[in-house]
JSON list of C-alpha atoms and ligand atoms in Angstrom, two decimals:
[
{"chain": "H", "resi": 23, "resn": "UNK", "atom": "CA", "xyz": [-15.68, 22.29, -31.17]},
{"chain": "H", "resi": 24, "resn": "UNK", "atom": "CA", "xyz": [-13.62, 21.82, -28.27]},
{"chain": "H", "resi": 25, "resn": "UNK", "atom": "CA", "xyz": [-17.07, 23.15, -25.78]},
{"chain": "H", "resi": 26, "resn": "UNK", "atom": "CA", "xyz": [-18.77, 20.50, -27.48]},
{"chain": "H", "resi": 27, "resn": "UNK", "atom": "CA", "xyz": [-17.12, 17.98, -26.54]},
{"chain": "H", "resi": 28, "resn": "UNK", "atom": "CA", "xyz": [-16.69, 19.36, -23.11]},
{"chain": "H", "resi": 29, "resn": "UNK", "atom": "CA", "xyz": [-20.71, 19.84, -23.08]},
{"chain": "H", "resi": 30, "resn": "UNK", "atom": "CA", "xyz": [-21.18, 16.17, -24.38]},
{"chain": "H", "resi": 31, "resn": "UNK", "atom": "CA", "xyz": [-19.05, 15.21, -21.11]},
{"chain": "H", "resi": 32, "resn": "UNK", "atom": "CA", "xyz": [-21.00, 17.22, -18.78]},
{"chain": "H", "resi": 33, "resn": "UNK", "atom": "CA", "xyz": [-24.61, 15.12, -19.95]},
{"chain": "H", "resi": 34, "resn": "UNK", "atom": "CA", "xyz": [-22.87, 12.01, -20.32]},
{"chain": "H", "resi": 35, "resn": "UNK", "atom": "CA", "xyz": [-21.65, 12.28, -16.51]},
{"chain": "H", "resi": 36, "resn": "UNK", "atom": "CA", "xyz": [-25.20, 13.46, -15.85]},
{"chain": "H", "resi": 37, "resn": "UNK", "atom": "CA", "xyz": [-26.59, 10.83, -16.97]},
{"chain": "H", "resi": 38, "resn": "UNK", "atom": "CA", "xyz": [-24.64, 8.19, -15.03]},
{"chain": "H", "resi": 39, "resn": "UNK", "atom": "CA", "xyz": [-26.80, 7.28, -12.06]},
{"chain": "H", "resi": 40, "resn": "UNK", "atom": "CA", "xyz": [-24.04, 4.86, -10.96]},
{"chain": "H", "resi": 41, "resn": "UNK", "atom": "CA", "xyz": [-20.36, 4.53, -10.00]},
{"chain": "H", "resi": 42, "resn": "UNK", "atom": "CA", "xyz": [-17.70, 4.82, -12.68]},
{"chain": "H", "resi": 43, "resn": "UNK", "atom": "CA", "xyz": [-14.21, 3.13, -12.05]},
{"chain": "H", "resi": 44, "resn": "UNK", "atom": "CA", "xyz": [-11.85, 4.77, -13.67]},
{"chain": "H", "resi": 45, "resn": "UNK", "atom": "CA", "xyz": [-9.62, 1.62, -13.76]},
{"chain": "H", "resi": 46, "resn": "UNK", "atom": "CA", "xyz": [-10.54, -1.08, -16.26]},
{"chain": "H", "resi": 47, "resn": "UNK", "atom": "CA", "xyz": [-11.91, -4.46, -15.46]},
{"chain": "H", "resi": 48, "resn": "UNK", "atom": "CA", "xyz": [-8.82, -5.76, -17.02]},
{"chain": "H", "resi": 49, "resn": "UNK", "atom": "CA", "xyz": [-6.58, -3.76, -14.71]},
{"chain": "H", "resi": 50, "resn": "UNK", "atom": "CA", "xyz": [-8.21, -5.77, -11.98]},
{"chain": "H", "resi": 51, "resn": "UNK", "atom": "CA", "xyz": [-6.16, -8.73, -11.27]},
{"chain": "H", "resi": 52, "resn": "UNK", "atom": "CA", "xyz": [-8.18, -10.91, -7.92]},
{"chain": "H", "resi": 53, "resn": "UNK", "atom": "CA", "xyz": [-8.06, -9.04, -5.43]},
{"chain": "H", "resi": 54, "resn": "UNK", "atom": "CA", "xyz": [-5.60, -6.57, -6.84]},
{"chain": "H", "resi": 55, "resn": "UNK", "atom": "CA", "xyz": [-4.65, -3.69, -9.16]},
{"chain": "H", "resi": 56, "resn": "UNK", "atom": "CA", "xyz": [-1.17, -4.75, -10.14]},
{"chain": "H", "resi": 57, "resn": "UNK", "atom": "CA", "xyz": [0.16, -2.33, -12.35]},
{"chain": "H", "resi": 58, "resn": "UNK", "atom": "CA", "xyz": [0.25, 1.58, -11.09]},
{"chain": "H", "resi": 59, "resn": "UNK", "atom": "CA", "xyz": [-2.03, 3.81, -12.43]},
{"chain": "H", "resi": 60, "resn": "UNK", "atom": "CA", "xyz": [0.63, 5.97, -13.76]},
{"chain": "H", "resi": 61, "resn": "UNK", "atom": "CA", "xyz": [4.44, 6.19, -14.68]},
{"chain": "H", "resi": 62, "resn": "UNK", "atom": "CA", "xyz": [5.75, 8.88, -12.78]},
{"chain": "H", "resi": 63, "resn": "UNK", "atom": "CA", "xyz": [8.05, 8.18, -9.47]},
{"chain": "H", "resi": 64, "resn": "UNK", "atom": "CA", "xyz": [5.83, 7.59, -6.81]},
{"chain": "H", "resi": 65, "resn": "UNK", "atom": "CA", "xyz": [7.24, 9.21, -2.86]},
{"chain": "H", "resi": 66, "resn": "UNK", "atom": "CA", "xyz": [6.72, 7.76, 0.69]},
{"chain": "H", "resi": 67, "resn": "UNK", "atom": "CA", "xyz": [7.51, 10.65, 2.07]},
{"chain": "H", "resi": 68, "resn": "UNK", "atom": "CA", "xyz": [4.61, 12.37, -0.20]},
{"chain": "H", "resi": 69, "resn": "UNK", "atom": "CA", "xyz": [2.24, 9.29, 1.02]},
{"chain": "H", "resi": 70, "resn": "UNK", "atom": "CA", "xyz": [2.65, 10.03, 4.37]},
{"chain": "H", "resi": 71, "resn": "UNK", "atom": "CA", "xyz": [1.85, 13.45, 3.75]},
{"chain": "H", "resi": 72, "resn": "UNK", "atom": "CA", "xyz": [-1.45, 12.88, 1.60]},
{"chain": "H", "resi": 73, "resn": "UNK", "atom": "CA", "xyz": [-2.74, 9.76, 4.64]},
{"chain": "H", "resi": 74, "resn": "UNK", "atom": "CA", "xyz": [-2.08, 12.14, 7.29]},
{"chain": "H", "resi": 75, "resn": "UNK", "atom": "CA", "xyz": [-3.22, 15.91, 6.42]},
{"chain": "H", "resi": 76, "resn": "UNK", "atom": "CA", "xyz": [-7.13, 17.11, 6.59]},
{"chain": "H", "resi": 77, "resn": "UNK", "atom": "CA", "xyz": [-7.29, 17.89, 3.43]},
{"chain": "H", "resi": 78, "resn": "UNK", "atom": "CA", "xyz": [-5.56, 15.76, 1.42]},
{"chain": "H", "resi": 79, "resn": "UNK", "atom": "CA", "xyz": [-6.59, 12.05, 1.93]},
{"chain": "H", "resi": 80, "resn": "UNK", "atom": "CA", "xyz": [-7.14, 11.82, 5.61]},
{"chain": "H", "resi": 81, "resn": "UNK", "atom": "CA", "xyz": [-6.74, 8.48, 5.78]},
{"chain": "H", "resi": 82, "resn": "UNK", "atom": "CA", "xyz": [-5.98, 8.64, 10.06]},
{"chain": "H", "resi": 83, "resn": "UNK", "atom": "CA", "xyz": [-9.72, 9.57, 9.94]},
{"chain": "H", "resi": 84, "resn": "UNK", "atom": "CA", "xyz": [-10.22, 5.79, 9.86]},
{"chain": "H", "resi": 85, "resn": "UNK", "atom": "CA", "xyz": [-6.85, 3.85, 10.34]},
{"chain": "H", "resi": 86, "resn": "UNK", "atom": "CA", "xyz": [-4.03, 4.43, 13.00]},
{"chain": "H", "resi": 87, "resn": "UNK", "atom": "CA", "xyz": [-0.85, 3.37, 12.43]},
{"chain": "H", "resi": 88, "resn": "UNK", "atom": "CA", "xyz": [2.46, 2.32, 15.17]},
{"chain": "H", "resi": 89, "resn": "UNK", "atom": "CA", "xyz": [5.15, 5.21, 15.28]},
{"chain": "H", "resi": 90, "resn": "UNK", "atom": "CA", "xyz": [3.42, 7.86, 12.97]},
{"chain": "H", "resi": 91, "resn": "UNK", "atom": "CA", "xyz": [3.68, 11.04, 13.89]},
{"chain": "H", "resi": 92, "resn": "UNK", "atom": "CA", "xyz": [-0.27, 12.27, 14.32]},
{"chain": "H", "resi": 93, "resn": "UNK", "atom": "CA", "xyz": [-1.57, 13.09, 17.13]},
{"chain": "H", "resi": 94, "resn": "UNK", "atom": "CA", "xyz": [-5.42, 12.01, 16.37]},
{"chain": "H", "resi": 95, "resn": "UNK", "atom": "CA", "xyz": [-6.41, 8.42, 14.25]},
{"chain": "H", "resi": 96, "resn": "UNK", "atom": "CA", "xyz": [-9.33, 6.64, 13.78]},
{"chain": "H", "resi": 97, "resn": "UNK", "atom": "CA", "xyz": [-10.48, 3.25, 14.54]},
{"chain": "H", "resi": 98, "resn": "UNK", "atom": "CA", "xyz": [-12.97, 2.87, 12.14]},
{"chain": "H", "resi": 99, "resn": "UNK", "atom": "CA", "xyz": [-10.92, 0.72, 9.99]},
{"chain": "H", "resi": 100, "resn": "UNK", "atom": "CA", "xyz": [-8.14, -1.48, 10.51]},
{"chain": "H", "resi": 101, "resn": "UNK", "atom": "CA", "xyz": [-4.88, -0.88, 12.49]},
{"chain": "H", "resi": 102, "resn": "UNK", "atom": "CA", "xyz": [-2.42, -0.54, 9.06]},
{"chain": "H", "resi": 103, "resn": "UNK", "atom": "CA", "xyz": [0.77, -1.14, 10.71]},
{"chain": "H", "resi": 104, "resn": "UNK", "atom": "CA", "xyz": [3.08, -3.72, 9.15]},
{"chain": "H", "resi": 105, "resn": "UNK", "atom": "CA", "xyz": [0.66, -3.39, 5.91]},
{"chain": "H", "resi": 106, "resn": "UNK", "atom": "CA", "xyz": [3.59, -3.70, 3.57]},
{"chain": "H", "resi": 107, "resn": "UNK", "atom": "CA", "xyz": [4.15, -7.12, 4.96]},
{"chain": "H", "resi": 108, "resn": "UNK", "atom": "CA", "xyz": [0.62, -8.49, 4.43]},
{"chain": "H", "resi": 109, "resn": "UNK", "atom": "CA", "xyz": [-0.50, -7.00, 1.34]},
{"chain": "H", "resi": 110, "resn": "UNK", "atom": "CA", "xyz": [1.02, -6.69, -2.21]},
{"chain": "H", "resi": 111, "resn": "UNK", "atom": "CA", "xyz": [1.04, -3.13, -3.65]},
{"chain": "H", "resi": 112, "resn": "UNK", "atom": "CA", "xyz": [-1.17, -4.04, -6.20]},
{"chain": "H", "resi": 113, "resn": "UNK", "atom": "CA", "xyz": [-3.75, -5.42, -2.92]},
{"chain": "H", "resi": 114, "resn": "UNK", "atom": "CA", "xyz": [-2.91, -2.13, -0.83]},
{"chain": "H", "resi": 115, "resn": "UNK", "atom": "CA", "xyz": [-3.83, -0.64, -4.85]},
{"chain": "H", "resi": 116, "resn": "UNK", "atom": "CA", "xyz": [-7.60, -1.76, -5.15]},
{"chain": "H", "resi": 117, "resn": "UNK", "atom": "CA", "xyz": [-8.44, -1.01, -1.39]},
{"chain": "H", "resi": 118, "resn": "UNK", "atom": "CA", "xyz": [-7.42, 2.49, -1.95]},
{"chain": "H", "resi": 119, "resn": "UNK", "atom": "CA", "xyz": [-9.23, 2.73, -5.79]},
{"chain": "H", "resi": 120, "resn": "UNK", "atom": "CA", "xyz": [-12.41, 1.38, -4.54]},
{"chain": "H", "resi": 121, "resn": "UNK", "atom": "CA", "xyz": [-12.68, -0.76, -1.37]},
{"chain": "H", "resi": 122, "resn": "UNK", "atom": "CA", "xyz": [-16.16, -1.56, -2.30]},
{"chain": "H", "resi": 123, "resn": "UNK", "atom": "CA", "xyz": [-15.31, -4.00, -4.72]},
{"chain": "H", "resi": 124, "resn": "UNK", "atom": "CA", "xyz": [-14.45, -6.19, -1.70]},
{"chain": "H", "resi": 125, "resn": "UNK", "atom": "CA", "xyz": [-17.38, -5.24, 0.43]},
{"chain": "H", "resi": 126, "resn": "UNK", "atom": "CA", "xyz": [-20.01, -3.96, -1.06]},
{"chain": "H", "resi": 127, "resn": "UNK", "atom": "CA", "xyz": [-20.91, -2.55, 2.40]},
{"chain": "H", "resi": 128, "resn": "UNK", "atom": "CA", "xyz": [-17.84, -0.51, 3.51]},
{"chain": "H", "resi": 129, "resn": "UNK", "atom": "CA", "xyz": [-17.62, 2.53, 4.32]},
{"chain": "H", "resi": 130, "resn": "UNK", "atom": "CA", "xyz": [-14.30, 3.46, 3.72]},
{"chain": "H", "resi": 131, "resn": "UNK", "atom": "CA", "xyz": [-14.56, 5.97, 0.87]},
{"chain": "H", "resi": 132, "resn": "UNK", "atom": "CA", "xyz": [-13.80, 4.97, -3.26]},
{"chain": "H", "resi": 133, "resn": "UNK", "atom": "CA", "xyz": [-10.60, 7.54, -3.73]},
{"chain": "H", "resi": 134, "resn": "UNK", "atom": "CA", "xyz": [-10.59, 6.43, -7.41]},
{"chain": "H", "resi": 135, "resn": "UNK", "atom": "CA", "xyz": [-13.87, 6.28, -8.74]},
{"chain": "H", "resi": 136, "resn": "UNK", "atom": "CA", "xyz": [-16.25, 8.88, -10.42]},
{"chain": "H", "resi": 137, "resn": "UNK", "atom": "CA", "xyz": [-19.86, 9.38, -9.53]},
{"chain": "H", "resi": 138, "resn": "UNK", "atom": "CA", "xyz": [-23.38, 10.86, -11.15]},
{"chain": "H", "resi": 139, "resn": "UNK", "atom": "CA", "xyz": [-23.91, 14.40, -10.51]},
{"chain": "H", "resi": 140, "resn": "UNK", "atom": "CA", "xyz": [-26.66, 14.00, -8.32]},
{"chain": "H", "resi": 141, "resn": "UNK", "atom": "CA", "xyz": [-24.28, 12.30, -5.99]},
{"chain": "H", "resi": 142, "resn": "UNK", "atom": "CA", "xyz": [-21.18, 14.98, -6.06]},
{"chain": "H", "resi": 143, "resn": "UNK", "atom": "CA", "xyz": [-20.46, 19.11, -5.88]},
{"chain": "H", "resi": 144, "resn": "UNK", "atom": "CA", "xyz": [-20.75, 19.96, -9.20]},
{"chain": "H", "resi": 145, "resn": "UNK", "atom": "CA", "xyz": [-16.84, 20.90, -9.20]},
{"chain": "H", "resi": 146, "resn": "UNK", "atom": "CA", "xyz": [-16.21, 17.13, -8.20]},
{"chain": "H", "resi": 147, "resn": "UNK", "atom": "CA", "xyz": [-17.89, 15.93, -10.47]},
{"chain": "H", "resi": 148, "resn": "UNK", "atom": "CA", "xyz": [-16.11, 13.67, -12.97]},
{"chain": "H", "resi": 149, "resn": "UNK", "atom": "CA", "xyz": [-12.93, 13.93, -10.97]},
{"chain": "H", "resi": 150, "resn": "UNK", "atom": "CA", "xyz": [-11.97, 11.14, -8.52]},
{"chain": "H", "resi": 151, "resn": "UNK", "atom": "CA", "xyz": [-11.13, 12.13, -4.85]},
{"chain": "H", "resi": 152, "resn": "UNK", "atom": "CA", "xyz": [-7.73, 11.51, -5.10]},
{"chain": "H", "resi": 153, "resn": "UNK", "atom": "CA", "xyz": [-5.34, 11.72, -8.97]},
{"chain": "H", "resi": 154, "resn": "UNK", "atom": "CA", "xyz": [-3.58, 8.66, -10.00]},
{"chain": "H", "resi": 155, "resn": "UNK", "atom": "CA", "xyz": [-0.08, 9.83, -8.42]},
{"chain": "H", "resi": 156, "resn": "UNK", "atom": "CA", "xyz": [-1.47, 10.26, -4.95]},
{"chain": "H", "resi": 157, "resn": "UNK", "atom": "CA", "xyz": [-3.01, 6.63, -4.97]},
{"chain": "H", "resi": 158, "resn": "UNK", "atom": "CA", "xyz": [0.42, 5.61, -6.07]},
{"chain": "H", "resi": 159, "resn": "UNK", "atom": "CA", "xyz": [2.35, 7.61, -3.06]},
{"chain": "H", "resi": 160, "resn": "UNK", "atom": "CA", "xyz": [-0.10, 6.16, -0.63]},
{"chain": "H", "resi": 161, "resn": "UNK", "atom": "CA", "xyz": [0.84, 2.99, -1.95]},
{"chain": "H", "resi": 162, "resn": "UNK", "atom": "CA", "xyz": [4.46, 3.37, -1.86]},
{"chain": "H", "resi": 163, "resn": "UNK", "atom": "CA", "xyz": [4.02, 4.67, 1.76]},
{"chain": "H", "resi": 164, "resn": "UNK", "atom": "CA", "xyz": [1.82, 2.02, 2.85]},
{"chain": "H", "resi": 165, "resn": "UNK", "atom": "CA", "xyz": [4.44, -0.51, 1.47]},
{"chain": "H", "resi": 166, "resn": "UNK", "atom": "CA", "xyz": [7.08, 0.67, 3.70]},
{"chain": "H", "resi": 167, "resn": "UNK", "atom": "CA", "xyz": [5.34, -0.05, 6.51]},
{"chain": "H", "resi": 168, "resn": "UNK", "atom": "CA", "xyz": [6.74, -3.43, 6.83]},
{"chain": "H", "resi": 169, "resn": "UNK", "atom": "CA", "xyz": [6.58, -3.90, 11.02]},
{"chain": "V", "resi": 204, "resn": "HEC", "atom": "C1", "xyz": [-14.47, 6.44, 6.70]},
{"chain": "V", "resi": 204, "resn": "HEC", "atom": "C2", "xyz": [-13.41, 5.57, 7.17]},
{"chain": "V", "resi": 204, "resn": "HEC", "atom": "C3", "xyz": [-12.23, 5.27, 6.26]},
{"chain": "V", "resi": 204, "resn": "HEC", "atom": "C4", "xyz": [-11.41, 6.15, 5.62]},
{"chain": "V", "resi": 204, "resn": "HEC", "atom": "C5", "xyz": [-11.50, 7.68, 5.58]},
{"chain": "V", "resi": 204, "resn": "HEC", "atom": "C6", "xyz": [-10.38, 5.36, 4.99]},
{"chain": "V", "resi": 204, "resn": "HEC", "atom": "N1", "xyz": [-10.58, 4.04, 5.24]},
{"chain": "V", "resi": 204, "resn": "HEC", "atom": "FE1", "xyz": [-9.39, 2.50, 4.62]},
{"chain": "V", "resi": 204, "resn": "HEC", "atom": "N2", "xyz": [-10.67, 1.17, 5.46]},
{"chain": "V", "resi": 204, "resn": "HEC", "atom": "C7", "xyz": [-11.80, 1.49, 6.20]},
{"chain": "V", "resi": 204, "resn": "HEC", "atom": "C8", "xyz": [-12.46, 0.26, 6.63]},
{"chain": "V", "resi": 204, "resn": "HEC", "atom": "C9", "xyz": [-13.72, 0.17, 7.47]},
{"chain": "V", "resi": 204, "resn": "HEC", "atom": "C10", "xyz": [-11.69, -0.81, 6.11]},
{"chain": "V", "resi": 204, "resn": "HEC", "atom": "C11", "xyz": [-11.95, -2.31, 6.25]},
{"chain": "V", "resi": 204, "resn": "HEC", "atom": "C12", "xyz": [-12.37, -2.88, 4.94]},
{"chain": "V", "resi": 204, "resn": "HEC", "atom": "C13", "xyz": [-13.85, -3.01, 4.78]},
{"chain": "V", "resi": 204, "resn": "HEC", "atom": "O1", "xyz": [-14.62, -2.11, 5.17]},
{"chain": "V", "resi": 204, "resn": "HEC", "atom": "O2", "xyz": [-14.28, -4.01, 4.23]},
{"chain": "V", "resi": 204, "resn": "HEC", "atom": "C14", "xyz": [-10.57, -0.18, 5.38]},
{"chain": "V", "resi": 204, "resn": "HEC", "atom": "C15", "xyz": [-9.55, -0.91, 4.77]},
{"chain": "V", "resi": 204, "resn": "HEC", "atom": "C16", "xyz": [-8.42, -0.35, 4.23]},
{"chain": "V", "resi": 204, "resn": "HEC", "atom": "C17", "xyz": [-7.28, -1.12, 3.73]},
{"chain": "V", "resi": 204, "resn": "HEC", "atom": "C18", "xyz": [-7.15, -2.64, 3.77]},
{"chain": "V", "resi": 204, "resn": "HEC", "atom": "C19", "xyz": [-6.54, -2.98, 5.11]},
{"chain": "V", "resi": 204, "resn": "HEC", "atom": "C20", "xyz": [-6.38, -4.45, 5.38]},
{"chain": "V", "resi": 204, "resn": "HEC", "atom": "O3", "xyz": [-5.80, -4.79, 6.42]},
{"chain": "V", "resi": 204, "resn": "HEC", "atom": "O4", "xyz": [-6.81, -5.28, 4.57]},
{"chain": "V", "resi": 204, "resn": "HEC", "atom": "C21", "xyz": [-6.36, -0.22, 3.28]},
{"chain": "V", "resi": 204, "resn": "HEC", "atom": "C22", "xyz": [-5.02, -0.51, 2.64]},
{"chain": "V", "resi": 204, "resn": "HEC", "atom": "C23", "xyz": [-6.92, 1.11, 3.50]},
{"chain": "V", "resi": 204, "resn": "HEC", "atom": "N3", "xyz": [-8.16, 0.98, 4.09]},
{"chain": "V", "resi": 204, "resn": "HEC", "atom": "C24", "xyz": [-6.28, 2.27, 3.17]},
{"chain": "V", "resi": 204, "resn": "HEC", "atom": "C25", "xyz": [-6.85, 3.54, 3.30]},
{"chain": "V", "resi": 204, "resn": "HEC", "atom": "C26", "xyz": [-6.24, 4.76, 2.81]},
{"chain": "V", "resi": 204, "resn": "HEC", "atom": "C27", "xyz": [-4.89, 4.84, 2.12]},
{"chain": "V", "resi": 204, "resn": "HEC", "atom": "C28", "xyz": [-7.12, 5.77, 3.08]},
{"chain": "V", "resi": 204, "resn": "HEC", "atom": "C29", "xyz": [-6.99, 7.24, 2.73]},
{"chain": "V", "resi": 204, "resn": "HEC", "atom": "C30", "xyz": [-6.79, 7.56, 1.33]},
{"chain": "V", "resi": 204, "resn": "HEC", "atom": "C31", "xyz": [-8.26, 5.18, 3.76]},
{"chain": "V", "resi": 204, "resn": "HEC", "atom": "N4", "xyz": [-8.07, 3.83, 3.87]},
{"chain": "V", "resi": 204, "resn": "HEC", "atom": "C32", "xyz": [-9.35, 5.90, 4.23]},
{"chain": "V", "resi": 204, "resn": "HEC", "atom": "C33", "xyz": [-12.25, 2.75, 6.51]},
{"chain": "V", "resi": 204, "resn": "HEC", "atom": "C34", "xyz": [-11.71, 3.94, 6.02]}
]
């Protein structure tokens, strides 16, 4: 029974052609996300961890931030420094979920979203880039960052 189901996945993400949020329109508040996507305690310290490192989020890719400790960031996207004192969490939220619902035409990556197999590695498929408690240390780092 339980391959079934499993199987009934598999076709069902296979037959997606398009992007699947994995938050709810009603979760989507203007330009926000205001609740977290989960309950457990959030860590700056883990944020920092998951925006800097290769293989983790890799955020410095794209975005450079005053004072961190990395030796090589991006400038693809915008300087984040002082973030926590322009956006709300539940702003710094969405951008990280899926920054195309702002601009359709970003490029900054959706780290919450699911895509058609014809899109992904099979392995990724049906599993967002990053799991609800990362999004919610990057936010919790990104808040601190007041200046
Ligand atoms: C490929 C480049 C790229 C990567 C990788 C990337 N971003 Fe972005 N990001 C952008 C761009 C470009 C923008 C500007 C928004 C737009 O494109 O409309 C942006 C905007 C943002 C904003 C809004 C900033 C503001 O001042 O409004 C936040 C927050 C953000 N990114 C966080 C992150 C985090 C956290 C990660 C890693 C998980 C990340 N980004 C990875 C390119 C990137």
């Amino acid at each position: 029974m339980k391959l079934i189901a499993v199987f009934m996945m598999l076709s069902l993400a296979a037959c997606s052609d398009g992007p699947v949020s994995l938050v709810n329109e009603g979760d989507i508040v203007g330009d926000a996300v205001p609740a977290p996507l989960t309950d457990s305690v959030a860590s700056i310290e883990e944020g920092r961890g998951i925006f800097v490192e290769r293989d983790r989020g890799h955020c410095i890719l794209c975005h450079q931030v005053d004072g961190l400790d990395a030796p090589f960031q991006g400038n693809v996207g915008p300087d984040l420094t002082g973030l926590g004192a322009r956006l709300t969490p539940g702003q710094i939220r969405l951008r990280i979920v899926d920054a195309s619902r702002l601009n359709v035409d970003t490029v900054m990556p959706p780290y919450y979203r699911v895509h058609g197999m014809n899109q992904v590695a099979k392995e990724q498929a049906g599993k967002p880039v990053l799991t609800a408690l990362e999004i919610e240390h990057l936010v919790a780092y990104l808040r601190s960052l007041e200046g």
